[in-house]
Amino acid sequence: MLGSRCGDTECNSPVTGANRGLGAEFVRQLIERGAAKVYAAARRAEAVPGGETRIVPICLDITDEAMVAAVANAATDVDVVINNAGLMSLAPIRAGSLFVDPQFSDLENVDGSHLVSHRRR
């Protein structure tokens, strides 16, 4: 699932949204498959599951361009980015609309992903 490059000890990978769900599972699998280092990013770094020296908890809000730049500049050894962060609104869906809340849809799930995916050092 994660590719052969991350099946060896050469892999260094940031995982956004690493504090729970799929993000935490990506972190677990990367470690299990022998990744050298996993930058486990979440808004609250203390929420990232630990207990493994190869997991580096990172405080990151993917909608904050300065934070994304700082992490990109600090993590210069990255091989594969797993951009899993997102936000879901629990508000009811408006009649006739596919979007629950445009603020969440645009800012977090689109703009934030774009910032992480296109950040150049």
PDB file of N, CA and C in Angstrom, residues 17-53:
ATOM      1  N   GLY A  17      -1.966  14.817   9.692  1.00  0.00           N
ATOM      2  CA  GLY A  17      -3.138  14.203  10.319  1.00  0.00           C
ATOM      3  C   GLY A  17      -2.790  12.901  10.996  1.00  0.00           C
ATOM      4  N   ALA A  18      -1.598  12.848  11.606  1.00  0.00           N
ATOM      5  CA  ALA A  18      -1.059  11.598  12.154  1.00  0.00           C
ATOM      6  C   ALA A  18      -1.572  11.246  13.541  1.00  0.00           C
ATOM      7  N   ASN A  19      -2.433  12.074  14.100  1.00  0.00           N
ATOM      8  CA  ASN A  19      -2.850  11.844  15.484  1.00  0.00           C
ATOM      9  C   ASN A  19      -3.942  10.798  15.637  1.00  0.00           C
ATOM     10  N   ARG A  20      -4.637  10.433  14.544  1.00  0.00           N
ATOM     11  CA  ARG A  20      -5.688   9.420  14.689  1.00  0.00           C
ATOM     12  C   ARG A  20      -6.086   8.872  13.321  1.00  0.00           C
ATOM     13  N   GLY A  21      -6.943   7.879  13.334  1.00  0.00           N
ATOM     14  CA  GLY A  21      -7.512   7.317  12.116  1.00  0.00           C
ATOM     15  C   GLY A  21      -6.478   6.844  11.113  1.00  0.00           C
ATOM     16  N   LEU A  22      -6.709   7.191   9.855  1.00  0.00           N
ATOM     17  CA  LEU A  22      -5.804   6.766   8.787  1.00  0.00           C
ATOM     18  C   LEU A  22      -4.390   7.291   8.976  1.00  0.00           C
ATOM     19  N   GLY A  23      -4.262   8.522   9.452  1.00  0.00           N
ATOM     20  CA  GLY A  23      -2.931   9.079   9.666  1.00  0.00           C
ATOM     21  C   GLY A  23      -2.121   8.258  10.657  1.00  0.00           C
ATOM     22  N   ALA A  24      -2.733   7.906  11.783  1.00  0.00           N
ATOM     23  CA  ALA A  24      -2.049   7.073  12.778  1.00  0.00           C
ATOM     24  C   ALA A  24      -1.719   5.702  12.198  1.00  0.00           C
ATOM     25  N   GLU A  25      -2.601   5.184  11.363  1.00  0.00           N
ATOM     26  CA  GLU A  25      -2.339   3.891  10.725  1.00  0.00           C
ATOM     27  C   GLU A  25      -1.188   3.983   9.730  1.00  0.00           C
ATOM     28  N   PHE A  26      -1.123   5.070   8.955  1.00  0.00           N
ATOM     29  CA  PHE A  26       0.022   5.258   8.055  1.00  0.00           C
ATOM     30  C   PHE A  26       1.327   5.280   8.846  1.00  0.00           C
ATOM     31  N   VAL A  27       1.339   6.001   9.964  1.00  0.00           N
ATOM     32  CA  VAL A  27       2.536   6.053  10.809  1.00  0.00           C
ATOM     33  C   VAL A  27       2.899   4.648  11.282  1.00  0.00           C
ATOM     34  N   ARG A  28       1.921   3.928  11.789  1.00  0.00           N
ATOM     35  CA  ARG A  28       2.161   2.564  12.296  1.00  0.00           C
ATOM     36  C   ARG A  28       2.744   1.677  11.206  1.00  0.00           C
ATOM     37  N   GLN A  29       2.151   1.729  10.007  1.00  0.00           N
ATOM     38  CA  GLN A  29       2.633   0.875   8.921  1.00  0.00           C
ATOM     39  C   GLN A  29       4.024   1.263   8.440  1.00  0.00           C
ATOM     40  N   LEU A  30       4.294   2.545   8.369  1.00  0.00           N
ATOM     41  CA  LEU A  30       5.639   2.970   7.972  1.00  0.00           C
ATOM     42  C   LEU A  30       6.684   2.446   8.952  1.00  0.00           C
ATOM     43  N   ILE A  31       6.413   2.571  10.238  1.00  0.00           N
ATOM     44  CA  ILE A  31       7.343   2.075  11.255  1.00  0.00           C
ATOM     45  C   ILE A  31       7.477   0.561  11.153  1.00  0.00           C
ATOM     46  N   GLU A  32       6.352  -0.126  11.026  1.00  0.00           N
ATOM     47  CA  GLU A  32       6.346  -1.587  10.918  1.00  0.00           C
ATOM     48  C   GLU A  32       7.150  -2.065   9.709  1.00  0.00           C
ATOM     49  N   ARG A  33       7.115  -1.294   8.626  1.00  0.00           N
ATOM     50  CA  ARG A  33       7.812  -1.680   7.395  1.00  0.00           C
ATOM     51  C   ARG A  33       9.261  -1.215   7.365  1.00  0.00           C
ATOM     52  N   GLY A  34       9.729  -0.610   8.440  1.00  0.00           N
ATOM     53  CA  GLY A  34      11.144  -0.289   8.548  1.00  0.00           C
ATOM     54  C   GLY A  34      11.553   1.114   8.177  1.00  0.00           C
ATOM     55  N   ALA A  35      10.624   2.056   8.142  1.00  0.00           N
ATOM     56  CA  ALA A  35      10.989   3.436   7.828  1.00  0.00           C
ATOM     57  C   ALA A  35      12.035   3.940   8.823  1.00  0.00           C
ATOM     58  N   ALA A  36      12.980   4.715   8.326  1.00  0.00           N
ATOM     59  CA  ALA A  36      14.022   5.266   9.196  1.00  0.00           C
ATOM     60  C   ALA A  36      13.465   6.338  10.115  1.00  0.00           C
ATOM     61  N   LYS A  37      12.554   7.164   9.566  1.00  0.00           N
ATOM     62  CA  LYS A  37      11.997   8.273  10.343  1.00  0.00           C
ATOM     63  C   LYS A  37      10.624   8.620   9.795  1.00  0.00           C
ATOM     64  N   VAL A  38       9.686   8.872  10.707  1.00  0.00           N
ATOM     65  CA  VAL A  38       8.355   9.331  10.316  1.00  0.00           C
ATOM     66  C   VAL A  38       8.080  10.624  11.065  1.00  0.00           C
ATOM     67  N   TYR A  39       7.909  11.712  10.302  1.00  0.00           N
ATOM     68  CA  TYR A  39       7.504  12.990  10.881  1.00  0.00           C
ATOM     69  C   TYR A  39       5.986  12.938  11.030  1.00  0.00           C
ATOM     70  N   ALA A  40       5.517  12.717  12.244  1.00  0.00           N
ATOM     71  CA  ALA A  40       4.088  12.558  12.503  1.00  0.00           C
ATOM     72  C   ALA A  40       3.502  13.920  12.850  1.00  0.00           C
ATOM     73  N   ALA A  41       2.805  14.527  11.886  1.00  0.00           N
ATOM     74  CA  ALA A  41       2.336  15.900  12.025  1.00  0.00           C
ATOM     75  C   ALA A  41       0.862  15.961  12.403  1.00  0.00           C
ATOM     76  N   ALA A  42       0.577  16.846  13.354  1.00  0.00           N
ATOM     77  CA  ALA A  42      -0.800  17.104  13.789  1.00  0.00           C
ATOM     78  C   ALA A  42      -0.828  18.497  14.404  1.00  0.00           C
ATOM     79  N   ARG A  43      -2.017  19.050  14.530  1.00  0.00           N
ATOM     80  CA  ARG A  43      -2.124  20.374  15.154  1.00  0.00           C
ATOM     81  C   ARG A  43      -1.587  20.370  16.574  1.00  0.00           C
ATOM     82  N   ARG A  44      -1.774  19.266  17.258  1.00  0.00           N
ATOM     83  CA  ARG A  44      -1.239  19.105  18.618  1.00  0.00           C
ATOM     84  C   ARG A  44      -0.266  17.933  18.588  1.00  0.00           C
ATOM     85  N   ALA A  45       1.019  18.222  18.599  1.00  0.00           N
ATOM     86  CA  ALA A  45       2.029  17.174  18.496  1.00  0.00           C
ATOM     87  C   ALA A  45       1.912  16.154  19.617  1.00  0.00           C
ATOM     88  N   GLU A  46       1.451  16.595  20.783  1.00  0.00           N
ATOM     89  CA  GLU A  46       1.323  15.664  21.910  1.00  0.00           C
ATOM     90  C   GLU A  46       0.223  14.632  21.682  1.00  0.00           C
ATOM     91  N   ALA A  47      -0.643  14.852  20.692  1.00  0.00           N
ATOM     92  CA  ALA A  47      -1.713  13.900  20.386  1.00  0.00           C
ATOM     93  C   ALA A  47      -1.235  12.749  19.498  1.00  0.00           C
ATOM     94  N   VAL A  48      -0.020  12.849  18.977  1.00  0.00           N
ATOM     95  CA  VAL A  48       0.526  11.811  18.104  1.00  0.00           C
ATOM     96  C   VAL A  48       0.941  10.615  18.945  1.00  0.00           C
ATOM     97  N   PRO A  49       0.500   9.404  18.556  1.00  0.00           N
ATOM     98  CA  PRO A  49       0.931   8.209  19.283  1.00  0.00           C
ATOM     99  C   PRO A  49       2.449   8.083  19.245  1.00  0.00           C
ATOM    100  N   GLY A  50       3.044   7.801  20.375  1.00  0.00           N
ATOM    101  CA  GLY A  50       4.503   7.719  20.461  1.00  0.00           C
ATOM    102  C   GLY A  50       4.980   6.324  20.807  1.00  0.00           C
ATOM    103  N   GLY A  51       6.060   6.281  21.553  1.00  0.00           N
ATOM    104  CA  GLY A  51       6.608   5.008  21.983  1.00  0.00           C
ATOM    105  C   GLY A  51       7.637   4.425  21.038  1.00  0.00           C
ATOM    106  N   GLU A  52       7.989   5.145  20.019  1.00  0.00           N
ATOM    107  CA  GLU A  52       8.955   4.668  19.020  1.00  0.00           C
ATOM    108  C   GLU A  52       9.900   5.813  18.697  1.00  0.00           C
ATOM    109  N   THR A  53      11.201   5.551  18.791  1.00  0.00           N
ATOM    110  CA  THR A  53      12.186   6.621  18.582  1.00  0.00           C
ATOM    111  C   THR A  53      12.223   7.140  17.148  1.00  0.00           C
TER     112      THR A  53
END
